[in-house]
Amino acid sequence: MFKEKVKSLLDKALEENTSLFLIDFSIGGDNTIRVILDGDEGVNLQDCMDVSRAIEHNLDREEQDFSLEVTSAGATSPLELPRQYKKNIGRKLMVRTAGEELEGNLTHATEDSITLEWKAREPKPIGKGKVTVQKKRDIAFSDIHQAKVIIKF
């Protein structure tokens, strides 16, 4: 009952700000509510505060004691949802599949797959030396074990 009420309040808060979306939601045995958000334009402190208030102000601590933590998905957090990939088009990703680890620029994302592009040095087809070639790979979400944005400073 408590979890359903919290989830309903969370859903309502997300309906009010449609650029935000839920990455994870859990309630621990000690009634610790954890909400992790992401957004099409990122998540700022005000977004977290708004969602927190929407939940907290509609629950009665006299009825049920709880603690509430609303955070954004960190910059180094693995990407979980197709919507996160779409917002990161143009950025460099590290993608791990069953057989390999690839680094490349995310150039396309659908509901089912992503497209990575990168440059690689390969032996020349004829003669000695190497040549730089443009590589491109479509990867289905079902094949991705982990994907992270590579942060450049």
Backbone as CSV, one residue per row, in Angstrom:
resi,resn,N_x,N_y,N_z,CA_x,CA_y,CA_z,C_x,C_y,C_z
1,MET,0.827,-1.204,0.000,0.000,0.000,0.000,0.867,1.263,0.000
2,PHE,1.861,1.308,0.900,2.755,2.468,0.989,3.520,2.647,-0.321
3,LYS,4.063,1.544,-0.862,4.838,1.620,-2.104,3.968,2.121,-3.257
4,GLU,2.735,1.633,-3.341,1.837,2.058,-4.420,1.528,3.557,-4.312
5,LYS,1.351,4.037,-3.086,1.054,5.460,-2.887,2.250,6.313,-3.303
6,VAL,3.443,5.901,-2.891,4.655,6.642,-3.257,4.839,6.635,-4.772
7,LYS,4.655,5.477,-5.404,4.821,5.364,-6.863,3.812,6.242,-7.594
8,SER,2.602,6.307,-7.091,1.579,7.157,-7.680,1.970,8.632,-7.594
9,LEU,2.484,9.055,-6.441,2.938,10.444,-6.264,4.125,10.748,-7.181
10,LEU,5.034,9.782,-7.309,6.191,9.935,-8.186,5.753,10.066,-9.643
11,ASP,4.849,9.190,-10.066,4.340,9.250,-11.446,3.696,10.600,-11.738
12,LYS,2.940,11.114,-10.778,2.271,12.409,-10.953,3.304,13.524,-11.088
13,ALA,4.358,13.480,-10.273,5.420,14.497,-10.348,6.125,14.449,-11.700
14,LEU,6.346,13.251,-12.228,7.009,13.114,-13.527,6.102,13.555,-14.677
15,GLU,4.789,13.408,-14.498,3.840,13.894,-15.513,3.885,15.412,-15.606
16,GLU,4.191,16.069,-14.489,4.245,17.531,-14.466,5.511,18.075,-15.116
17,ASN,6.568,17.271,-15.192,7.801,17.675,-15.868,8.183,16.538,-16.813
18,THR,7.679,16.605,-18.035,7.812,15.485,-18.970,9.235,15.298,-19.503
19,SER,10.153,16.256,-19.234,11.541,16.060,-19.677,12.286,15.133,-18.720
20,LEU,11.720,14.888,-17.524,12.335,13.986,-16.556,11.807,12.568,-16.752
21,PHE,12.655,11.582,-16.441,12.195,10.198,-16.479,12.890,9.386,-15.400
22,LEU,12.237,8.303,-15.024,12.681,7.483,-13.908,13.710,6.448,-14.356
23,ILE,14.828,6.378,-13.619,15.841,5.355,-13.851,15.649,4.225,-12.851
24,ASP,15.440,4.570,-11.577,15.269,3.544,-10.554,14.413,4.079,-9.414
25,PHE,13.636,3.185,-8.827,12.775,3.513,-7.691,12.741,2.305,-6.773
26,SER,13.032,2.538,-5.499,12.962,1.430,-4.545,12.587,1.951,-3.165
27,ILE,12.035,1.063,-2.370,11.751,1.357,-0.969,12.359,0.229,-0.158
28,GLY,13.315,0.594,0.702,13.991,-0.399,1.530,13.119,-0.839,2.691
29,GLY,13.571,-1.872,3.396,12.840,-2.406,4.534,12.620,-1.391,5.637
30,ASP,13.507,-0.396,5.723,13.373,0.646,6.748,12.608,1.871,6.216
31,ASN,11.839,1.665,5.118,11.067,2.734,4.468,11.941,3.869,3.941
32,THR,13.140,3.517,3.479,13.985,4.488,2.793,13.580,4.483,1.331
33,ILE,13.035,5.592,0.889,12.580,5.736,-0.497,13.747,6.289,-1.305
34,ARG,14.138,5.584,-2.377,15.220,6.053,-3.248,14.668,6.219,-4.661
35,VAL,14.896,7.406,-5.211,14.451,7.723,-6.563,15.662,8.243,-7.331
36,ILE,15.935,7.642,-8.492,17.009,8.127,-9.354,16.373,8.578,-10.666
37,LEU,16.647,9.828,-11.029,16.045,10.448,-12.208,17.095,10.762,-13.266
38,ASP,16.644,10.917,-14.480,17.441,11.497,-15.549,16.493,12.396,-16.324
39,GLY,17.035,13.185,-17.216,16.191,14.099,-17.974,16.741,14.327,-19.363
40,ASP,15.853,14.641,-20.273,16.262,14.894,-21.655,17.244,16.056,-21.743
41,GLU,17.127,17.019,-20.829,18.056,18.151,-20.771,18.882,18.096,-19.494
42,GLY,19.030,16.893,-18.929,19.747,16.759,-17.663,18.793,16.960,-16.491
43,VAL,19.333,16.853,-15.290,18.551,17.015,-14.062,19.292,18.007,-13.182
44,ASN,18.586,19.024,-12.713,19.238,19.963,-11.814,18.687,19.807,-10.395
45,LEU,19.269,20.544,-9.476,18.870,20.441,-8.077,17.392,20.773,-7.894
46,GLN,16.907,21.781,-8.598,15.499,22.170,-8.479,14.568,21.036,-8.904
47,ASP,14.946,20.302,-9.963,14.146,19.156,-10.400,14.031,18.128,-9.280
48,CYS,15.163,17.824,-8.636,15.162,16.848,-7.535,14.308,17.348,-6.374
49,MET,14.429,18.639,-6.069,13.638,19.216,-4.975,12.147,19.162,-5.288
50,ASP,11.773,19.465,-6.530,10.357,19.448,-6.923,9.759,18.047,-6.775
51,VAL,10.485,17.040,-7.235,9.994,15.661,-7.139,9.942,15.229,-5.676
52,SER,10.961,15.601,-4.918,11.001,15.271,-3.493,9.795,15.861,-2.762
53,ARG,9.526,17.139,-3.019,8.381,17.810,-2.374,7.059,17.163,-2.779
54,ALA,6.940,16.816,-4.053,5.693,16.218,-4.542,5.393,14.909,-3.806
55,ILE,6.427,14.199,-3.434,6.235,12.942,-2.698,6.056,13.235,-1.212
56,GLU,7.026,13.941,-0.639,7.066,14.150,0.808,5.858,14.897,1.346
57,HIS,5.418,15.922,0.633,4.318,16.752,1.118,2.958,16.050,1.042
58,ASN,2.929,14.899,0.388,1.667,14.168,0.278,1.657,12.862,1.069
59,LEU,2.664,12.694,1.920,2.729,11.532,2.808,2.673,12.032,4.253
60,ASP,2.097,11.247,5.123,1.956,11.614,6.527,2.952,10.815,7.363
61,ARG,3.937,11.512,7.947,4.955,10.832,8.765,4.354,10.231,10.041
62,GLU,3.207,10.733,10.445,2.535,10.161,11.622,1.985,8.779,11.283
63,GLU,1.579,8.626,10.029,1.015,7.366,9.550,2.115,6.355,9.230
64,GLN,3.181,6.834,8.608,4.279,5.962,8.171,5.573,6.763,8.188
65,ASP,6.548,6.349,9.012,7.834,7.030,9.053,8.637,6.608,7.816
66,PHE,9.376,7.533,7.219,10.153,7.227,6.020,11.285,8.227,5.874
67,SER,12.254,7.883,5.049,13.252,8.845,4.597,13.203,8.830,3.072
68,LEU,13.571,9.947,2.462,13.424,10.102,1.021,14.709,10.648,0.423
69,GLU,15.162,10.009,-0.643,16.368,10.421,-1.343,16.042,10.490,-2.833
70,VAL,16.103,11.697,-3.408,15.867,11.885,-4.840,17.160,12.406,-5.446
71,THR,17.750,11.634,-6.374,19.013,12.015,-6.992,18.931,11.889,-8.506
72,SER,19.941,12.440,-9.154,20.026,12.285,-10.604,21.003,11.159,-10.907
73,ALA,20.842,10.559,-12.067,21.791,9.542,-12.515,23.125,10.260,-12.701
74,GLY,24.163,9.766,-12.100,25.472,10.420,-12.185,26.051,10.367,-13.586
75,ALA,26.980,11.274,-13.846,27.610,11.343,-15.162,28.347,10.056,-15.503
76,THR,28.803,9.344,-14.488,29.544,8.107,-14.735,28.668,6.864,-14.588
77,SER,27.378,7.061,-14.351,26.470,5.920,-14.226,26.260,5.263,-15.588
78,PRO,26.163,3.937,-15.617,25.873,3.266,-16.888,24.519,3.718,-17.442
79,LEU,24.418,3.747,-18.760,23.152,4.086,-19.407,22.229,2.879,-19.309
80,GLU,20.963,3.128,-18.990,20.014,2.032,-18.757,18.894,1.978,-19.802
81,LEU,18.405,3.143,-20.220,17.197,3.209,-21.049,17.470,3.805,-22.432
82,PRO,16.704,3.392,-23.447,16.865,3.992,-24.780,16.817,5.526,-24.738
83,ARG,15.975,6.082,-23.874,15.851,7.540,-23.791,17.170,8.193,-23.358
84,GLN,17.964,7.506,-22.539,19.262,8.041,-22.127,20.241,8.052,-23.300
85,TYR,20.182,7.023,-24.137,21.066,6.988,-25.301,20.707,8.135,-26.253
86,LYS,19.427,8.343,-26.458,18.986,9.394,-27.387,19.488,10.759,-26.955
87,LYS,19.492,11.031,-25.639,19.938,12.345,-25.177,21.454,12.489,-25.250
88,ASN,22.173,11.378,-25.448,23.639,11.417,-25.512,24.198,11.247,-26.920
89,ILE,23.338,11.376,-27.944,23.814,11.313,-29.329,24.845,12.426,-29.523
90,GLY,25.967,12.054,-30.151,27.040,13.013,-30.370,28.159,12.900,-29.338
91,ARG,27.923,12.154,-28.283,28.937,11.979,-27.248,29.672,10.656,-27.446
92,LYS,30.854,10.568,-26.843,31.656,9.351,-26.941,31.226,8.365,-25.857
93,LEU,31.036,7.102,-26.265,30.624,6.048,-25.335,31.648,4.922,-25.297
94,MET,31.676,4.242,-24.154,32.359,2.962,-24.021,31.232,1.954,-23.908
95,VAL,31.206,0.987,-24.820,30.149,-0.020,-24.839,30.784,-1.401,-24.711
96,ARG,30.307,-2.158,-23.720,30.797,-3.517,-23.506,29.700,-4.498,-23.919
97,THR,30.083,-5.426,-24.811,29.180,-6.504,-25.212,29.795,-7.814,-24.713
98,ALA,29.210,-8.931,-25.065,29.733,-10.227,-24.610,31.158,-10.457,-25.110
99,GLY,31.448,-10.023,-26.329,32.730,-10.352,-26.922,33.752,-9.238,-27.004
100,GLU,33.336,-7.991,-26.792,34.295,-6.899,-26.989,33.898,-5.637,-26.244
101,GLU,34.859,-4.714,-26.222,34.628,-3.391,-25.646,34.945,-2.381,-26.743
102,LEU,33.987,-1.530,-27.038,34.143,-0.556,-28.115,34.061,0.862,-27.557
103,GLU,34.833,1.764,-28.158,34.703,3.188,-27.855,34.403,3.875,-29.159
104,GLY,33.400,4.723,-29.139,33.062,5.441,-30.353,32.035,6.509,-30.088
105,ASN,31.773,7.303,-31.110,30.773,8.354,-30.998,29.396,7.768,-31.273
106,LEU,28.469,8.059,-30.382,27.082,7.624,-30.557,26.454,8.523,-31.613
107,THR,26.106,7.946,-32.758,25.561,8.754,-33.851,24.074,8.550,-34.073
108,HIS,23.523,7.456,-33.499,22.104,7.172,-33.722,21.601,6.265,-32.606
109,ALA,20.356,6.464,-32.204,19.743,5.596,-31.194,18.260,5.449,-31.500
110,THR,17.771,4.205,-31.449,16.353,3.920,-31.626,15.866,3.237,-30.355
111,GLU,14.674,2.693,-30.388,14.154,1.954,-29.237,14.821,0.592,-29.093
112,ASP,15.508,0.124,-30.165,16.080,-1.222,-30.176,17.602,-1.291,-30.231
113,SER,18.245,-0.239,-30.780,19.689,-0.323,-30.993,20.334,1.056,-31.041
114,ILE,21.678,1.025,-31.054,22.455,2.257,-31.198,23.434,2.078,-32.352
115,THR,23.981,3.187,-32.831,25.028,3.155,-33.837,26.237,3.892,-33.278
116,LEU,27.382,3.201,-33.269,28.649,3.791,-32.853,29.521,3.976,-34.078
117,GLU,30.271,5.082,-34.104,31.239,5.314,-35.178,32.562,5.724,-34.559
118,TRP,33.669,5.256,-35.156,34.996,5.598,-34.665,36.011,5.426,-35.787
119,LYS,37.198,5.995,-35.577,38.294,5.838,-36.530,39.244,4.780,-35.983
120,ALA,39.786,3.961,-36.890,40.728,2.915,-36.487,41.880,2.871,-37.480
121,ARG,43.049,2.452,-36.992,44.221,2.264,-37.848,44.291,0.789,-38.225
122,GLU,44.313,0.536,-39.531,44.368,-0.838,-40.018,45.468,-0.968,-41.066
123,PRO,45.995,-2.182,-41.219,47.010,-2.391,-42.262,46.437,-2.039,-43.639
124,LYS,47.305,-1.453,-44.482,46.879,-1.143,-45.842,46.547,-2.438,-46.577
125,PRO,45.537,-2.396,-47.476,45.195,-3.610,-48.228,46.372,-4.095,-49.079
126,ILE,47.159,-3.152,-49.604,48.313,-3.505,-50.433,49.508,-2.697,-49.924
127,GLY,50.618,-3.344,-49.734,51.827,-2.660,-49.293,51.952,-2.620,-47.790
128,LYS,52.986,-1.869,-47.357,53.268,-1.781,-45.930,52.609,-0.548,-45.335
129,GLY,52.517,-0.546,-44.002,51.979,0.618,-43.303,50.517,0.453,-42.943
130,LYS,49.998,1.519,-42.357,48.601,1.504,-41.911,47.863,2.687,-42.499
131,VAL,46.563,2.546,-42.511,45.694,3.596,-43.019,44.569,3.802,-41.993
132,THR,44.100,5.046,-41.854,42.987,5.327,-40.938,41.677,5.095,-41.676
133,VAL,40.806,4.289,-41.072,39.505,3.991,-41.681,38.386,4.355,-40.714
134,GLN,37.262,4.710,-41.278,36.072,5.024,-40.476,35.287,3.739,-40.265
135,LYS,34.999,3.413,-38.997,34.242,2.206,-38.662,32.865,2.612,-38.160
136,LYS,31.915,1.698,-38.355,30.540,1.953,-37.927,29.930,0.627,-37.510
137,ARG,29.217,0.630,-36.385,28.613,-0.616,-35.922,27.261,-0.323,-35.303
138,ASP,26.278,-1.095,-35.712,24.963,-1.068,-35.056,24.989,-2.126,-33.969
139,ILE,24.533,-1.747,-32.764,24.538,-2.675,-31.628,23.141,-2.700,-31.019
140,ALA,22.561,-3.891,-30.933,21.228,-4.043,-30.330,21.347,-3.866,-28.814
141,PHE,20.330,-3.256,-28.195,20.336,-3.090,-26.740,20.496,-4.436,-26.040
142,SER,19.920,-5.484,-26.611,19.995,-6.809,-25.990,21.431,-7.330,-25.936
143,ASP,22.326,-6.787,-26.791,23.731,-7.219,-26.805,24.619,-6.379,-25.889
144,ILE,24.103,-5.260,-25.404,24.910,-4.362,-24.567,24.890,-4.839,-23.119
145,HIS,26.076,-5.129,-22.598,26.194,-5.499,-21.185,26.310,-4.248,-20.326
146,GLN,27.063,-3.244,-20.830,27.203,-1.982,-20.118,27.610,-0.905,-21.104
147,ALA,27.121,0.303,-20.886,27.509,1.441,-21.710,27.612,2.668,-20.812
148,LYS,28.703,3.418,-21.002,28.918,4.640,-20.230,29.389,5.742,-21.141
149,VAL,29.016,6.962,-20.803,29.527,8.131,-21.509,30.961,8.348,-21.046
150,ILE,31.861,8.604,-21.991,33.248,8.919,-21.647,33.334,10.433,-21.450
151,ILE,33.675,10.817,-20.239,33.760,12.241,-19.888,35.142,12.769,-20.257
152,LYS,35.168,13.871,-21.015,36.451,14.496,-21.393,36.606,15.794,-20.626
153,PHE,37.790,16.026,-20.128,38.067,17.275,-19.394,39.036,18.130,-20.175
